[in-house]
Short mmCIF file of N, CA and C in Angstrom, two decimals:
data_model
loop_
_atom_site.label_atom_id
_atom_site.label_comp_id
_atom_site.label_asym_id
_atom_site.label_seq_id
_atom_site.Cartn_x
_atom_site.Cartn_y
_atom_site.Cartn_z
N MET A 13 0.84 -1.18 0.00
CA MET A 13 0.00 0.00 0.00
C MET A 13 0.88 1.24 0.00
N GLU A 14 0.56 2.20 -0.84
CA GLU A 14 1.34 3.43 -0.93
C GLU A 14 1.04 4.34 0.25
N PRO A 15 2.09 5.04 0.75
CA PRO A 15 1.84 5.99 1.84
C PRO A 15 1.03 7.17 1.31
N LYS A 16 0.25 7.76 2.22
CA LYS A 16 -0.61 8.88 1.83
C LYS A 16 0.25 10.12 1.62
N LEU A 17 0.00 10.80 0.53
CA LEU A 17 0.71 12.05 0.26
C LEU A 17 -0.09 13.20 0.87
N PHE A 18 0.60 14.02 1.64
CA PHE A 18 -0.06 15.17 2.25
C PHE A 18 -0.06 16.35 1.30
N SER A 19 -1.02 17.24 1.50
CA SER A 19 -1.05 18.46 0.71
C SER A 19 -0.22 19.53 1.43
N MET A 20 0.07 20.60 0.73
CA MET A 20 0.86 21.68 1.31
C MET A 20 0.16 22.27 2.54
N SER A 21 -1.16 22.37 2.50
CA SER A 21 -1.89 22.94 3.64
C SER A 21 -1.76 22.05 4.88
N GLU A 22 -1.67 20.74 4.67
CA GLU A 22 -1.50 19.84 5.82
C GLU A 22 -0.13 20.04 6.45
N TYR A 23 0.90 20.21 5.62
CA TYR A 23 2.24 20.49 6.16
C TYR A 23 2.24 21.83 6.89
N GLN A 24 1.59 22.81 6.29
CA GLN A 24 1.51 24.12 6.92
C GLN A 24 0.79 24.03 8.27
N PHE A 25 -0.28 23.26 8.34
CA PHE A 25 -1.02 23.08 9.58
C PHE A 25 -0.12 22.43 10.63
N GLN A 26 0.63 21.39 10.23
CA GLN A 26 1.53 20.72 11.18
C GLN A 26 2.59 21.69 11.70
N LEU A 27 3.16 22.50 10.81
CA LEU A 27 4.20 23.45 11.23
C LEU A 27 3.62 24.52 12.14
N GLU A 28 2.41 25.00 11.85
CA GLU A 28 1.78 25.99 12.72
C GLU A 28 1.50 25.40 14.10
N HIS A 29 1.10 24.14 14.14
CA HIS A 29 0.85 23.47 15.41
C HIS A 29 2.16 23.37 16.23
N ILE A 30 3.25 23.02 15.54
CA ILE A 30 4.55 22.95 16.22
C ILE A 30 4.96 24.33 16.71
N LEU A 31 4.70 25.36 15.91
CA LEU A 31 5.03 26.73 16.32
C LEU A 31 4.25 27.12 17.58
N GLU A 32 2.97 26.75 17.64
CA GLU A 32 2.17 27.03 18.83
C GLU A 32 2.73 26.32 20.06
N GLU A 33 3.14 25.06 19.87
CA GLU A 33 3.75 24.33 20.98
C GLU A 33 5.04 25.02 21.43
N GLY A 34 5.80 25.50 20.45
CA GLY A 34 7.05 26.22 20.78
C GLY A 34 6.78 27.48 21.54
N GLU A 35 5.75 28.20 21.15
CA GLU A 35 5.39 29.45 21.86
C GLU A 35 4.95 29.15 23.29
N LEU A 36 4.16 28.10 23.45
CA LEU A 36 3.73 27.70 24.80
C LEU A 36 4.95 27.32 25.64
N PHE A 37 5.87 26.59 25.04
CA PHE A 37 7.08 26.17 25.73
C PHE A 37 7.92 27.40 26.11
N ARG A 38 8.08 28.33 25.19
CA ARG A 38 8.91 29.52 25.42
C ARG A 38 8.31 30.43 26.48
N SER A 39 7.01 30.56 26.46
CA SER A 39 6.37 31.50 27.37
C SER A 39 6.03 30.91 28.74
N SER A 40 6.28 29.64 28.93
CA SER A 40 5.93 29.04 30.22
C SER A 40 6.93 29.49 31.29
N THR A 41 6.42 29.66 32.47
CA THR A 41 7.29 30.07 33.59
C THR A 41 8.23 28.95 33.98
N LYS A 42 7.81 27.73 33.75
CA LYS A 42 8.67 26.59 34.07
C LYS A 42 9.94 26.64 33.23
N THR A 43 9.80 26.99 31.93
CA THR A 43 10.96 27.09 31.04
C THR A 43 11.91 28.18 31.53
N THR A 44 11.35 29.28 31.98
CA THR A 44 12.16 30.40 32.45
C THR A 44 13.00 29.99 33.66
N MET A 45 12.47 29.15 34.49
CA MET A 45 13.14 28.76 35.73
C MET A 45 14.08 27.56 35.54
N THR A 46 14.05 26.92 34.36
CA THR A 46 14.85 25.72 34.14
C THR A 46 16.23 26.10 33.62
N GLU A 47 17.20 25.24 33.90
CA GLU A 47 18.56 25.47 33.44
C GLU A 47 18.59 25.47 31.91
N GLN A 48 19.49 26.27 31.34
CA GLN A 48 19.52 26.50 29.90
C GLN A 48 19.80 25.21 29.11
N THR A 49 20.69 24.37 29.52
CA THR A 49 20.98 23.14 28.77
C THR A 49 19.77 22.21 28.73
N ILE A 50 19.04 22.16 29.81
CA ILE A 50 17.82 21.33 29.84
C ILE A 50 16.77 21.92 28.92
N VAL A 51 16.66 23.24 28.92
CA VAL A 51 15.69 23.92 28.04
C VAL A 51 16.03 23.63 26.58
N ILE A 52 17.30 23.69 26.24
CA ILE A 52 17.72 23.43 24.86
C ILE A 52 17.40 21.99 24.47
N LYS A 53 17.66 21.04 25.36
CA LYS A 53 17.35 19.64 25.06
C LYS A 53 15.85 19.44 24.86
N LYS A 54 15.05 20.07 25.73
CA LYS A 54 13.60 19.96 25.58
C LYS A 54 13.13 20.64 24.29
N LEU A 55 13.72 21.79 24.01
CA LEU A 55 13.37 22.51 22.78
C LEU A 55 13.67 21.63 21.56
N TYR A 56 14.82 21.00 21.58
CA TYR A 56 15.19 20.14 20.46
C TYR A 56 14.23 18.96 20.36
N SER A 57 13.97 18.30 21.47
CA SER A 57 13.11 17.12 21.41
C SER A 57 11.67 17.47 21.09
N LEU A 58 11.22 18.62 21.53
CA LEU A 58 9.82 19.00 21.32
C LEU A 58 9.58 19.64 19.96
N ILE A 59 10.41 20.59 19.58
CA ILE A 59 10.11 21.40 18.40
C ILE A 59 10.98 21.05 17.20
N ILE A 60 12.27 21.13 17.39
CA ILE A 60 13.18 20.98 16.25
C ILE A 60 13.04 19.60 15.62
N SER A 61 12.98 18.55 16.42
CA SER A 61 12.84 17.21 15.84
C SER A 61 11.50 17.06 15.12
N SER A 62 10.46 17.69 15.65
CA SER A 62 9.14 17.63 14.98
C SER A 62 9.18 18.33 13.63
N VAL A 63 9.82 19.48 13.60
CA VAL A 63 9.93 20.23 12.34
C VAL A 63 10.76 19.42 11.33
N ARG A 64 11.83 18.82 11.79
CA ARG A 64 12.66 17.99 10.89
C ARG A 64 11.84 16.83 10.32
N GLU A 65 11.02 16.21 11.14
CA GLU A 65 10.18 15.11 10.67
C GLU A 65 9.19 15.58 9.60
N VAL A 66 8.59 16.76 9.85
CA VAL A 66 7.63 17.31 8.88
C VAL A 66 8.35 17.58 7.55
N PHE A 67 9.53 18.21 7.61
CA PHE A 67 10.26 18.51 6.38
C PHE A 67 10.74 17.23 5.70
N HIS A 68 11.15 16.25 6.48
CA HIS A 68 11.58 14.97 5.90
C HIS A 68 10.40 14.30 5.18
N GLN A 69 9.25 14.28 5.82
CA GLN A 69 8.06 13.69 5.19
C GLN A 69 7.67 14.45 3.93
N ALA A 70 7.75 15.79 4.01
CA ALA A 70 7.42 16.61 2.83
C ALA A 70 8.38 16.30 1.69
N HIS A 71 9.65 16.14 2.02
CA HIS A 71 10.64 15.82 1.00
C HIS A 71 10.36 14.46 0.37
N GLN A 72 10.08 13.46 1.19
CA GLN A 72 9.76 12.13 0.66
C GLN A 72 8.50 12.17 -0.22
N ASP A 73 7.49 12.87 0.27
CA ASP A 73 6.24 12.96 -0.51
C ASP A 73 6.47 13.69 -1.83
N ALA A 74 7.30 14.73 -1.81
CA ALA A 74 7.58 15.47 -3.05
C ALA A 74 8.32 14.57 -4.04
N ASN A 75 9.27 13.79 -3.55
CA ASN A 75 10.00 12.87 -4.43
C ASN A 75 9.06 11.82 -5.01
N GLN A 76 8.22 11.25 -4.16
CA GLN A 76 7.29 10.22 -4.63
C GLN A 76 6.30 10.82 -5.64
N TRP A 77 5.82 12.01 -5.35
CA TRP A 77 4.89 12.67 -6.27
C TRP A 77 5.55 12.91 -7.62
N SER A 78 6.79 13.42 -7.60
CA SER A 78 7.45 13.71 -8.87
C SER A 78 7.67 12.43 -9.67
N LYS A 79 8.00 11.34 -9.00
CA LYS A 79 8.18 10.07 -9.71
C LYS A 79 6.87 9.59 -10.30
N SER A 80 5.80 9.69 -9.53
CA SER A 80 4.51 9.20 -10.04
C SER A 80 3.98 10.08 -11.16
N VAL A 81 4.26 11.37 -11.09
CA VAL A 81 3.79 12.28 -12.14
C VAL A 81 4.60 12.07 -13.42
N LEU A 82 5.90 11.83 -13.28
CA LEU A 82 6.75 11.72 -14.45
C LEU A 82 6.75 10.31 -15.06
N LEU A 83 6.23 9.32 -14.35
CA LEU A 83 6.25 7.94 -14.85
C LEU A 83 5.53 7.80 -16.20
N PRO A 84 4.31 8.30 -16.37
CA PRO A 84 3.65 8.17 -17.68
C PRO A 84 4.44 8.87 -18.79
N LEU A 85 5.01 10.02 -18.48
CA LEU A 85 5.80 10.74 -19.47
C LEU A 85 7.04 9.95 -19.82
N ARG A 86 7.68 9.35 -18.82
CA ARG A 86 8.87 8.53 -19.04
C ARG A 86 8.52 7.34 -19.94
N GLN A 87 7.39 6.69 -19.67
CA GLN A 87 6.97 5.54 -20.48
C GLN A 87 6.66 5.96 -21.92
N GLN A 88 6.02 7.11 -22.06
CA GLN A 88 5.70 7.61 -23.39
C GLN A 88 6.98 7.92 -24.17
N ILE A 89 7.97 8.48 -23.50
CA ILE A 89 9.24 8.79 -24.15
C ILE A 89 9.95 7.50 -24.56
N LYS A 90 9.92 6.47 -23.70
CA LYS A 90 10.54 5.20 -24.04
C LYS A 90 9.87 4.58 -25.27
N GLU A 91 8.54 4.62 -25.32
CA GLU A 91 7.82 4.07 -26.48
C GLU A 91 8.18 4.84 -27.75
N HIS A 92 8.24 6.15 -27.64
CA HIS A 92 8.58 6.99 -28.79
C HIS A 92 10.01 6.67 -29.26
N LYS A 93 10.91 6.46 -28.31
CA LYS A 93 12.30 6.11 -28.64
C LYS A 93 12.35 4.77 -29.37
N LYS A 94 11.56 3.80 -28.89
CA LYS A 94 11.51 2.49 -29.56
C LYS A 94 11.05 2.65 -31.01
N GLN A 95 10.01 3.47 -31.22
CA GLN A 95 9.50 3.68 -32.57
C GLN A 95 10.56 4.33 -33.46
N ILE A 96 11.25 5.32 -32.91
CA ILE A 96 12.29 6.02 -33.68
C ILE A 96 13.42 5.05 -34.01
N ASP A 97 13.83 4.24 -33.02
CA ASP A 97 14.89 3.26 -33.26
C ASP A 97 14.48 2.27 -34.33
N SER A 98 13.24 1.83 -34.29
CA SER A 98 12.74 0.89 -35.29
C SER A 98 12.77 1.51 -36.68
N ARG A 99 12.32 2.74 -36.78
CA ARG A 99 12.32 3.42 -38.08
C ARG A 99 13.75 3.65 -38.58
N LEU A 100 14.65 4.01 -37.66
CA LEU A 100 16.05 4.22 -38.03
C LEU A 100 16.66 2.92 -38.54
N HIS A 101 16.36 1.82 -37.86
CA HIS A 101 16.86 0.51 -38.31
C HIS A 101 16.34 0.19 -39.71
N MET A 102 15.06 0.46 -39.95
CA MET A 102 14.47 0.19 -41.26
C MET A 102 15.13 1.08 -42.33
N LEU A 103 15.36 2.34 -42.01
CA LEU A 103 16.00 3.25 -42.98
C LEU A 103 17.43 2.81 -43.28
N ARG A 104 18.12 2.32 -42.25
CA ARG A 104 19.49 1.82 -42.49
C ARG A 104 19.47 0.60 -43.40
N LYS A 105 18.48 -0.29 -43.18
CA LYS A 105 18.34 -1.47 -44.05
C LYS A 105 18.08 -1.04 -45.49
N ILE A 106 17.17 -0.09 -45.64
CA ILE A 106 16.83 0.40 -46.99
C ILE A 106 18.05 1.03 -47.63
N SER A 107 18.77 1.83 -46.87
CA SER A 107 19.96 2.49 -47.40
C SER A 107 21.00 1.45 -47.81
N GLY A 108 21.21 0.44 -46.95
CA GLY A 108 22.16 -0.63 -47.28
C GLY A 108 21.71 -1.39 -48.51
N SER A 109 20.42 -1.62 -48.61
CA SER A 109 19.87 -2.32 -49.77
C SER A 109 20.08 -1.50 -51.03
N LYS A 110 19.86 -0.20 -50.93
CA LYS A 110 20.03 0.69 -52.08
C LYS A 110 21.48 0.69 -52.54
N GLU A 111 22.41 0.75 -51.56
CA GLU A 111 23.83 0.70 -51.90
C GLU A 111 24.18 -0.64 -52.54
N GLY A 112 23.60 -1.72 -52.00
CA GLY A 112 23.84 -3.05 -52.56
C GLY A 112 23.33 -3.16 -53.98
N VAL A 113 22.18 -2.59 -54.24
CA VAL A 113 21.61 -2.62 -55.60
C VAL A 113 22.52 -1.85 -56.55
N ALA A 114 23.00 -0.70 -56.12
CA ALA A 114 23.88 0.10 -56.98
C ALA A 114 25.16 -0.66 -57.28
N GLU A 115 25.71 -1.35 -56.29
CA GLU A 115 26.92 -2.15 -56.49
C GLU A 115 26.64 -3.30 -57.46
N ASN A 116 25.49 -3.95 -57.28
CA ASN A 116 25.11 -5.05 -58.18
C ASN A 116 24.95 -4.57 -59.62
N VAL A 117 24.33 -3.42 -59.78
CA VAL A 117 24.13 -2.87 -61.13
C VAL A 117 25.49 -2.58 -61.77
N ALA A 118 26.39 -1.98 -61.01
CA ALA A 118 27.72 -1.69 -61.55
C ALA A 118 28.45 -2.98 -61.91
N PHE A 119 28.36 -3.99 -61.06
CA PHE A 119 29.01 -5.28 -61.34
C PHE A 119 28.42 -5.92 -62.59
N LEU A 120 27.08 -5.91 -62.68
CA LEU A 120 26.43 -6.50 -63.85
C LEU A 120 26.76 -5.74 -65.14
N GLU A 121 26.88 -4.42 -65.04
CA GLU A 121 27.25 -3.64 -66.23
C GLU A 121 28.67 -4.00 -66.68
N MET A 122 29.57 -4.26 -65.71
CA MET A 122 30.93 -4.67 -66.07
C MET A 122 30.90 -6.04 -66.76
N GLN A 123 30.05 -6.94 -66.27
CA GLN A 123 29.94 -8.27 -66.88
C GLN A 123 29.26 -8.19 -68.25
N LEU A 124 28.46 -7.17 -68.45
CA LEU A 124 27.73 -7.03 -69.71
C LEU A 124 28.65 -6.67 -70.87
N VAL A 125 29.72 -5.95 -70.61
CA VAL A 125 30.61 -5.49 -71.68
C VAL A 125 31.16 -6.68 -72.49
N PRO A 126 31.76 -7.70 -71.85
CA PRO A 126 32.25 -8.82 -72.68
C PRO A 126 31.11 -9.60 -73.33
N LEU A 127 29.95 -9.66 -72.66
CA LEU A 127 28.81 -10.37 -73.25
C LEU A 127 28.30 -9.66 -74.50
N VAL A 128 28.29 -8.34 -74.47
CA VAL A 128 27.87 -7.58 -75.65
C VAL A 128 28.86 -7.83 -76.79
N LYS A 129 30.14 -7.87 -76.43
CA LYS A 129 31.17 -8.15 -77.45
C LYS A 129 30.96 -9.54 -78.05
N GLN A 130 30.71 -10.53 -77.17
CA GLN A 130 30.45 -11.89 -77.68
C GLN A 130 29.19 -11.93 -78.54
N TYR A 131 28.15 -11.22 -78.11
CA TYR A 131 26.90 -11.17 -78.86
C TYR A 131 27.16 -10.59 -80.25
N THR A 132 27.92 -9.51 -80.28
CA THR A 132 28.22 -8.87 -81.57
C THR A 132 28.99 -9.84 -82.46
N GLU A 133 29.97 -10.56 -81.88
CA GLU A 133 30.74 -11.53 -82.65
C GLU A 133 29.83 -12.66 -83.16
N LEU A 134 28.92 -13.14 -82.27
CA LEU A 134 28.00 -14.20 -82.67
C LEU A 134 27.06 -13.73 -83.78
N GLN A 135 26.59 -12.50 -83.68
CA GLN A 135 25.72 -11.94 -84.72
C GLN A 135 26.48 -11.89 -86.05
N ALA A 136 27.75 -11.51 -85.95
CA ALA A 136 28.56 -11.45 -87.19
C ALA A 136 28.73 -12.84 -87.78
N ILE A 137 28.96 -13.84 -86.92
CA ILE A 137 29.11 -15.21 -87.40
C ILE A 137 27.82 -15.71 -88.01
N ILE A 138 26.67 -15.43 -87.36
CA ILE A 138 25.37 -15.85 -87.89
C ILE A 138 25.12 -15.18 -89.23
N SER A 139 25.43 -13.92 -89.29
CA SER A 139 25.24 -13.20 -90.55
C SER A 139 26.12 -13.81 -91.64
N ALA A 140 27.35 -14.16 -91.28
CA ALA A 140 28.27 -14.75 -92.26
C ALA A 140 27.76 -16.12 -92.69
N ILE A 141 27.21 -16.90 -91.76
CA ILE A 141 26.68 -18.21 -92.10
C ILE A 141 25.47 -18.07 -93.02
N LYS A 142 24.61 -17.11 -92.75
CA LYS A 142 23.42 -16.92 -93.58
C LYS A 142 23.82 -16.48 -94.98
N ILE A 143 24.79 -15.62 -95.05
CA ILE A 143 25.23 -15.14 -96.37
C ILE A 143 25.84 -16.31 -97.14
N ASP A 144 26.68 -17.08 -96.46
CA ASP A 144 27.32 -18.24 -97.10
C ASP A 144 26.25 -19.27 -97.50
N GLY A 145 25.25 -19.45 -96.69
CA GLY A 145 24.19 -20.42 -96.97
C GLY A 145 23.38 -20.00 -98.17
N TYR A 146 23.14 -18.73 -98.40
CA TYR A 146 22.38 -18.27 -99.54
C TYR A 146 23.21 -18.27 -100.82
N THR A 147 24.48 -18.04 -100.66
CA THR A 147 25.30 -17.96 -101.87
C THR A 147 25.57 -19.33 -102.48
N GLU A 148 25.50 -20.38 -101.70
CA GLU A 148 25.75 -21.73 -102.24
C GLU A 148 24.52 -22.23 -102.98
N HIS A 149 23.36 -21.83 -102.68
CA HIS A 149 22.16 -22.37 -103.35
C HIS A 149 21.88 -21.65 -104.59
#
């Protein structure tokens, strides 16, 4: 179970209550008649430690609140990053494929040069055979 988060007014109420206790402590005749070191120890145990607890709780609640508020935004950013990474991966694949196609085309064009030469030679031979075949009849 999550601890209850207090509102600012609740912290303010707690601090005002501690301040009232401090004023009662300060204005009491018993405090005036007590030795100073004992008064300081009581002051610390009664007021200062209470204020520290309130501020500590406020700090913890503020941290928890900020985490809970930012969690959906953090998740949304992670999802968006995944989508961007996926698209970047796809674009890199496409780019690599495009470069591969260009390399293949260049390689095939190099292989085509001797084939065109052979084709031309074969056409010349066929033409020569046809001419020779017609001239004998």
